[in-house]
Amino acid sequence: TSCSLVGMTSEQNLNEFYCDKLILGVDAIDINGIYTPNIEEANLNRAMIKISKEIILVTDSSKFNKRSMSKIAEVTNNLSIITDSNIPPNLLKIFQEKGVTIHIAKI
């Protein structure tokens, strides 16, 4: 269950703001994009990305190489990802080649 504020009003209100950094938790990520199972949440996430200079994704390694119902965005070089050390090595290399900064959290 998600306790997110979503919907058209939320998205419209975000247009009044600007963020230097957006820290976003994601449900699934692969080399083609970042995903969530909730369509309304995906719309709100896209609105947040649109007003942000830098996007920092926070996700554990179990979310890699997976997709979900709604695509939030493409994987681009303005992303940073914070994850654990179990990220699949082949994906780590692909993300780095795309210009994505990967930070491995030490637990």
CSV table of N, CA and C in Angstrom, one decimal:
chain,number,residue,atom,x,y,z
A,1,THR,N,0.8,-1.2,0.0
A,1,THR,CA,0.0,0.0,0.0
A,1,THR,C,0.9,1.2,0.0
A,2,SER,N,0.5,2.2,-0.8
A,2,SER,CA,1.3,3.4,-0.9
A,2,SER,C,0.5,4.6,-0.3
A,3,CYS,N,1.2,5.4,0.5
A,3,CYS,CA,0.5,6.6,1.1
A,3,CYS,C,1.0,7.8,0.4
A,4,SER,N,0.8,7.8,-0.9
A,4,SER,CA,1.3,8.9,-1.8
A,4,SER,C,0.1,9.8,-2.1
A,5,LEU,N,0.4,11.1,-2.2
A,5,LEU,CA,-0.6,12.0,-2.7
A,5,LEU,C,-0.4,12.1,-4.2
A,6,VAL,N,-1.4,11.7,-5.0
A,6,VAL,CA,-1.4,11.6,-6.4
A,6,VAL,C,-2.6,12.3,-7.0
A,7,GLY,N,-2.6,12.4,-8.3
A,7,GLY,CA,-3.7,13.0,-9.0
A,7,GLY,C,-3.4,14.3,-9.7
A,8,MET,N,-4.4,14.8,-10.5
A,8,MET,CA,-4.2,16.0,-11.3
A,8,MET,C,-3.9,17.2,-10.4
A,9,THR,N,-4.5,17.4,-9.3
A,9,THR,CA,-4.2,18.5,-8.5
A,9,THR,C,-2.8,18.5,-8.0
A,10,SER,N,-2.3,17.4,-7.6
A,10,SER,CA,-0.9,17.3,-7.1
A,10,SER,C,0.0,17.6,-8.2
A,11,GLU,N,-0.2,17.1,-9.4
A,11,GLU,CA,0.7,17.4,-10.6
A,11,GLU,C,0.6,18.8,-10.9
A,12,GLN,N,-0.5,19.5,-10.9
A,12,GLN,CA,-0.6,20.9,-11.2
A,12,GLN,C,0.1,21.7,-10.2
A,13,ASN,N,0.0,21.4,-8.9
A,13,ASN,CA,0.7,22.1,-7.9
A,13,ASN,C,2.2,22.1,-8.0
A,14,LEU,N,2.7,21.0,-8.5
A,14,LEU,CA,4.2,20.8,-8.7
A,14,LEU,C,4.7,21.8,-9.7
A,15,ASN,N,3.9,22.2,-10.6
A,15,ASN,CA,4.4,23.2,-11.7
A,15,ASN,C,4.8,24.5,-11.1
A,16,GLU,N,4.4,24.8,-9.8
A,16,GLU,CA,4.8,26.0,-9.1
A,16,GLU,C,6.1,26.0,-8.4
A,17,PHE,N,6.8,24.8,-8.5
A,17,PHE,CA,8.0,24.6,-7.8
A,17,PHE,C,9.2,24.2,-8.7
A,18,TYR,N,10.4,24.4,-8.1
A,18,TYR,CA,11.6,23.9,-8.8
A,18,TYR,C,12.5,23.2,-7.7
A,19,CYS,N,13.1,22.1,-8.1
A,19,CYS,CA,14.0,21.4,-7.1
A,19,CYS,C,15.3,21.2,-7.7
A,20,ASP,N,16.3,21.4,-6.9
A,20,ASP,CA,17.7,21.1,-7.3
A,20,ASP,C,17.9,19.6,-7.4
A,21,LYS,N,17.4,18.8,-6.4
A,21,LYS,CA,17.6,17.4,-6.3
A,21,LYS,C,16.2,16.7,-5.9
A,22,LEU,N,15.9,15.7,-6.7
A,22,LEU,CA,14.8,14.8,-6.4
A,22,LEU,C,15.3,13.5,-6.0
A,23,ILE,N,14.9,13.0,-4.8
A,23,ILE,CA,15.3,11.7,-4.4
A,23,ILE,C,14.0,10.8,-4.5
A,24,LEU,N,14.1,9.8,-5.4
A,24,LEU,CA,12.9,9.0,-5.7
A,24,LEU,C,13.2,7.5,-5.5
A,25,GLY,N,12.3,6.9,-4.8
A,25,GLY,CA,12.3,5.5,-4.6
A,25,GLY,C,11.6,4.8,-5.8
A,26,VAL,N,12.1,3.8,-6.4
A,26,VAL,CA,11.4,3.1,-7.5
A,26,VAL,C,11.2,1.7,-7.2
A,27,ASP,N,10.2,1.1,-7.9
A,27,ASP,CA,9.7,-0.2,-7.7
A,27,ASP,C,10.4,-1.2,-8.6
A,28,ALA,N,10.9,-0.7,-9.8
A,28,ALA,CA,11.5,-1.6,-10.8
A,28,ALA,C,12.4,-0.7,-11.7
A,29,ILE,N,13.5,-1.3,-12.2
A,29,ILE,CA,14.4,-0.5,-13.1
A,29,ILE,C,15.1,-1.5,-14.0
A,30,ASP,N,15.2,-1.2,-15.2
A,30,ASP,CA,16.0,-1.9,-16.2
A,30,ASP,C,16.8,-0.9,-17.1
A,31,ILE,N,17.5,-1.4,-18.1
A,31,ILE,CA,18.3,-0.5,-18.9
A,31,ILE,C,17.4,0.5,-19.7
A,32,ASN,N,16.1,0.2,-19.9
A,32,ASN,CA,15.2,1.0,-20.7
A,32,ASN,C,14.5,2.0,-19.9
A,33,GLY,N,14.4,1.8,-18.5
A,33,GLY,CA,13.6,2.8,-17.8
A,33,GLY,C,13.4,2.5,-16.3
A,34,ILE,N,12.7,3.4,-15.7
A,34,ILE,CA,12.3,3.2,-14.3
A,34,ILE,C,10.8,3.1,-14.2
A,35,TYR,N,10.3,2.2,-13.3
A,35,TYR,CA,8.8,1.9,-13.3
A,35,TYR,C,8.2,1.8,-12.0
A,36,THR,N,6.9,1.9,-12.0
A,36,THR,CA,6.0,1.8,-10.8
A,36,THR,C,4.8,1.0,-11.2
A,37,PRO,N,4.1,0.3,-10.3
A,37,PRO,CA,2.9,-0.4,-10.7
A,37,PRO,C,1.7,0.6,-10.7
A,38,ASN,N,1.8,1.8,-10.2
A,38,ASN,CA,0.7,2.7,-10.1
A,38,ASN,C,0.7,3.8,-11.2
A,39,ILE,N,-0.3,3.9,-12.0
A,39,ILE,CA,-0.3,4.8,-13.1
A,39,ILE,C,-0.3,6.3,-12.6
A,40,GLU,N,-1.1,6.6,-11.6
A,40,GLU,CA,-1.2,7.9,-11.1
A,40,GLU,C,0.2,8.3,-10.4
A,41,GLU,N,0.8,7.4,-9.8
A,41,GLU,CA,2.1,7.7,-9.2
A,41,GLU,C,3.2,7.9,-10.2
A,42,ALA,N,3.1,7.2,-11.4
A,42,ALA,CA,4.0,7.4,-12.5
A,42,ALA,C,3.8,8.8,-13.0
A,43,ASN,N,2.6,9.3,-13.2
A,43,ASN,CA,2.3,10.6,-13.7
A,43,ASN,C,2.9,11.7,-12.7
A,44,LEU,N,2.7,11.5,-11.4
A,44,LEU,CA,3.3,12.4,-10.4
A,44,LEU,C,4.8,12.4,-10.4
A,45,ASN,N,5.4,11.2,-10.5
A,45,ASN,CA,6.8,11.1,-10.6
A,45,ASN,C,7.4,11.8,-11.8
A,46,ARG,N,6.7,11.7,-13.0
A,46,ARG,CA,7.2,12.4,-14.2
A,46,ARG,C,7.1,13.9,-14.0
A,47,ALA,N,6.1,14.4,-13.3
A,47,ALA,CA,6.0,15.8,-13.0
A,47,ALA,C,7.1,16.3,-12.1
A,48,MET,N,7.4,15.5,-11.1
A,48,MET,CA,8.5,15.8,-10.2
A,48,MET,C,9.9,15.8,-10.9
A,49,ILE,N,10.1,14.9,-11.8
A,49,ILE,CA,11.3,14.8,-12.6
A,49,ILE,C,11.4,16.1,-13.5
A,50,LYS,N,10.3,16.5,-14.0
A,50,LYS,CA,10.3,17.6,-14.9
A,50,LYS,C,10.8,18.9,-14.3
A,51,ILE,N,10.5,19.1,-13.0
A,51,ILE,CA,10.9,20.3,-12.2
A,51,ILE,C,12.2,20.2,-11.5
A,52,SER,N,12.9,19.1,-11.7
A,52,SER,CA,14.1,18.8,-11.0
A,52,SER,C,15.4,18.9,-11.8
A,53,LYS,N,16.4,19.4,-11.3
A,53,LYS,CA,17.7,19.5,-12.0
A,53,LYS,C,18.4,18.2,-12.0
A,54,GLU,N,18.4,17.5,-10.8
A,54,GLU,CA,19.1,16.2,-10.7
A,54,GLU,C,18.2,15.2,-10.1
A,55,ILE,N,18.2,14.0,-10.6
A,55,ILE,CA,17.4,12.9,-10.1
A,55,ILE,C,18.2,11.8,-9.5
A,56,ILE,N,17.9,11.5,-8.2
A,56,ILE,CA,18.6,10.5,-7.5
A,56,ILE,C,17.7,9.4,-7.2
A,57,LEU,N,17.9,8.2,-7.7
A,57,LEU,CA,17.1,7.0,-7.5
A,57,LEU,C,17.6,6.3,-6.3
A,58,VAL,N,16.8,5.8,-5.4
A,58,VAL,CA,17.2,5.0,-4.3
A,58,VAL,C,16.4,3.7,-4.5
A,59,THR,N,17.1,2.6,-4.6
A,59,THR,CA,16.5,1.3,-4.8
A,59,THR,C,17.4,0.2,-4.4
A,60,ASP,N,16.9,-0.9,-3.8
A,60,ASP,CA,17.8,-2.0,-3.5
A,60,ASP,C,18.0,-2.9,-4.8
A,61,SER,N,19.0,-3.7,-4.8
A,61,SER,CA,19.3,-4.5,-6.0
A,61,SER,C,18.2,-5.5,-6.4
A,62,SER,N,17.3,-5.8,-5.6
A,62,SER,CA,16.2,-6.7,-6.0
A,62,SER,C,15.3,-6.1,-7.1
A,63,LYS,N,15.3,-4.8,-7.2
A,63,LYS,CA,14.5,-4.1,-8.2
A,63,LYS,C,15.1,-4.0,-9.6
A,64,PHE,N,16.3,-4.4,-9.7
A,64,PHE,CA,17.0,-4.3,-11.0
A,64,PHE,C,16.6,-5.4,-11.9
A,65,ASN,N,16.6,-5.1,-13.2
A,65,ASN,CA,16.2,-6.1,-14.3
A,65,ASN,C,14.8,-6.4,-14.2
A,66,LYS,N,13.9,-5.5,-13.7
A,66,LYS,CA,12.5,-5.7,-13.6
A,66,LYS,C,11.7,-4.6,-14.2
A,67,ARG,N,10.5,-4.8,-14.6
A,67,ARG,CA,9.6,-3.8,-15.1
A,67,ARG,C,8.3,-3.9,-14.4
A,68,SER,N,7.6,-2.8,-14.4
A,68,SER,CA,6.3,-2.8,-13.8
A,68,SER,C,5.3,-2.1,-14.8
A,69,MET,N,4.1,-2.0,-14.4
A,69,MET,CA,3.0,-1.6,-15.3
A,69,MET,C,3.3,-0.2,-15.9
A,70,SER,N,3.7,0.8,-15.2
A,70,SER,CA,3.8,2.1,-15.6
A,70,SER,C,5.3,2.6,-15.7
A,71,LYS,N,5.7,3.0,-16.9
A,71,LYS,CA,7.0,3.6,-17.0
A,71,LYS,C,7.1,5.0,-16.6
A,72,ILE,N,8.0,5.3,-15.7
A,72,ILE,CA,8.1,6.7,-15.2
A,72,ILE,C,9.0,7.5,-16.2
A,73,ALA,N,10.2,7.0,-16.5
A,73,ALA,CA,11.1,7.7,-17.4
A,73,ALA,C,12.1,6.8,-17.9
A,74,GLU,N,12.9,7.3,-18.9
A,74,GLU,CA,14.0,6.6,-19.5
A,74,GLU,C,15.2,6.7,-18.5
A,75,VAL,N,16.1,5.8,-18.7
A,75,VAL,CA,17.4,5.9,-17.9
A,75,VAL,C,18.3,6.9,-18.7
A,76,THR,N,18.7,8.0,-18.1
A,76,THR,CA,19.5,9.0,-18.8
A,76,THR,C,20.7,9.4,-17.9
A,77,ASN,N,21.6,10.1,-18.5
A,77,ASN,CA,22.8,10.5,-17.8
A,77,ASN,C,22.6,11.5,-16.7
A,78,ASN,N,21.4,12.0,-16.5
A,78,ASN,CA,21.2,13.0,-15.4
A,78,ASN,C,20.8,12.2,-14.2
A,79,LEU,N,20.8,10.9,-14.2
A,79,LEU,CA,20.4,10.1,-13.0
A,79,LEU,C,21.6,9.7,-12.2
A,80,SER,N,21.4,9.6,-10.9
A,80,SER,CA,22.3,8.9,-10.0
A,80,SER,C,21.5,7.8,-9.3
A,81,ILE,N,22.1,6.7,-9.0
A,81,ILE,CA,21.4,5.6,-8.4
A,81,ILE,C,22.2,5.2,-7.1
A,82,ILE,N,21.4,5.1,-6.0
A,82,ILE,CA,22.0,4.6,-4.8
A,82,ILE,C,21.4,3.3,-4.6
A,83,THR,N,22.2,2.3,-4.4
A,83,THR,CA,21.8,0.9,-4.3
A,83,THR,C,22.8,0.1,-3.4
A,84,ASP,N,22.5,-1.2,-3.2
A,84,ASP,CA,23.4,-2.0,-2.5
A,84,ASP,C,24.4,-2.7,-3.4
A,85,SER,N,25.3,-3.5,-2.8
A,85,SER,CA,26.4,-4.1,-3.6
A,85,SER,C,25.9,-5.3,-4.4
A,86,ASN,N,24.7,-5.7,-4.3
A,86,ASN,CA,24.2,-6.9,-5.1
A,86,ASN,C,23.7,-6.5,-6.5
A,87,ILE,N,23.9,-5.3,-6.9
A,87,ILE,CA,23.5,-4.9,-8.3
A,87,ILE,C,24.2,-5.8,-9.3
A,88,PRO,N,23.5,-6.4,-10.2
A,88,PRO,CA,24.1,-7.3,-11.2
A,88,PRO,C,25.2,-6.6,-11.9
A,89,PRO,N,26.4,-7.2,-12.0
A,89,PRO,CA,27.6,-6.5,-12.6
A,89,PRO,C,27.4,-6.1,-14.0
A,90,ASN,N,26.7,-6.9,-14.8
A,90,ASN,CA,26.4,-6.5,-16.2
A,90,ASN,C,25.6,-5.2,-16.3
A,91,LEU,N,24.6,-5.1,-15.4
A,91,LEU,CA,23.8,-3.8,-15.3
A,91,LEU,C,24.6,-2.6,-14.8
A,92,LEU,N,25.4,-2.9,-13.9
A,92,LEU,CA,26.3,-1.8,-13.4
A,92,LEU,C,27.1,-1.2,-14.5
A,93,LYS,N,27.7,-2.1,-15.3
A,93,LYS,CA,28.5,-1.6,-16.4
A,93,LYS,C,27.7,-0.9,-17.5
A,94,ILE,N,26.5,-1.4,-17.8
A,94,ILE,CA,25.6,-0.7,-18.8
A,94,ILE,C,25.2,0.6,-18.3
A,95,PHE,N,24.8,0.7,-17.0
A,95,PHE,CA,24.4,2.0,-16.5
A,95,PHE,C,25.5,3.0,-16.5
A,96,GLN,N,26.7,2.6,-16.1
A,96,GLN,CA,27.9,3.5,-16.2
A,96,GLN,C,28.2,3.9,-17.6
A,97,GLU,N,28.1,3.0,-18.6
A,97,GLU,CA,28.3,3.4,-20.0
A,97,GLU,C,27.3,4.4,-20.4
A,98,LYS,N,26.1,4.4,-19.9
A,98,LYS,CA,25.0,5.4,-20.2
A,98,LYS,C,25.3,6.7,-19.5
A,99,GLY,N,26.3,6.8,-18.7
A,99,GLY,CA,26.6,8.0,-17.9
A,99,GLY,C,25.9,8.1,-16.6
A,100,VAL,N,25.2,7.1,-16.1
A,100,VAL,CA,24.5,7.1,-14.9
A,100,VAL,C,25.6,6.9,-13.7
A,101,THR,N,25.5,7.7,-12.7
A,101,THR,CA,26.4,7.6,-11.6
A,101,THR,C,25.8,6.6,-10.6
A,102,ILE,N,26.5,5.6,-10.2
A,102,ILE,CA,26.1,4.6,-9.3
A,102,ILE,C,26.8,4.7,-8.0
A,103,HIS,N,26.1,4.8,-6.9
A,103,HIS,CA,26.6,4.8,-5.5
A,103,HIS,C,26.2,3.6,-4.8
A,104,ILE,N,27.2,2.8,-4.3
A,104,ILE,CA,27.0,1.6,-3.6
A,104,ILE,C,27.0,1.9,-2.1
A,105,ALA,N,25.8,1.7,-1.5
A,105,ALA,CA,25.7,1.9,0.0
A,105,ALA,C,26.3,0.8,0.7
A,106,LYS,N,27.1,1.1,1.7
A,106,LYS,CA,27.7,0.0,2.5
A,106,LYS,C,26.8,-0.2,3.7
A,107,ILE,N,26.5,-1.5,3.9
A,107,ILE,CA,25.6,-1.8,5.0
A,107,ILE,C,26.3,-2.5,6.1
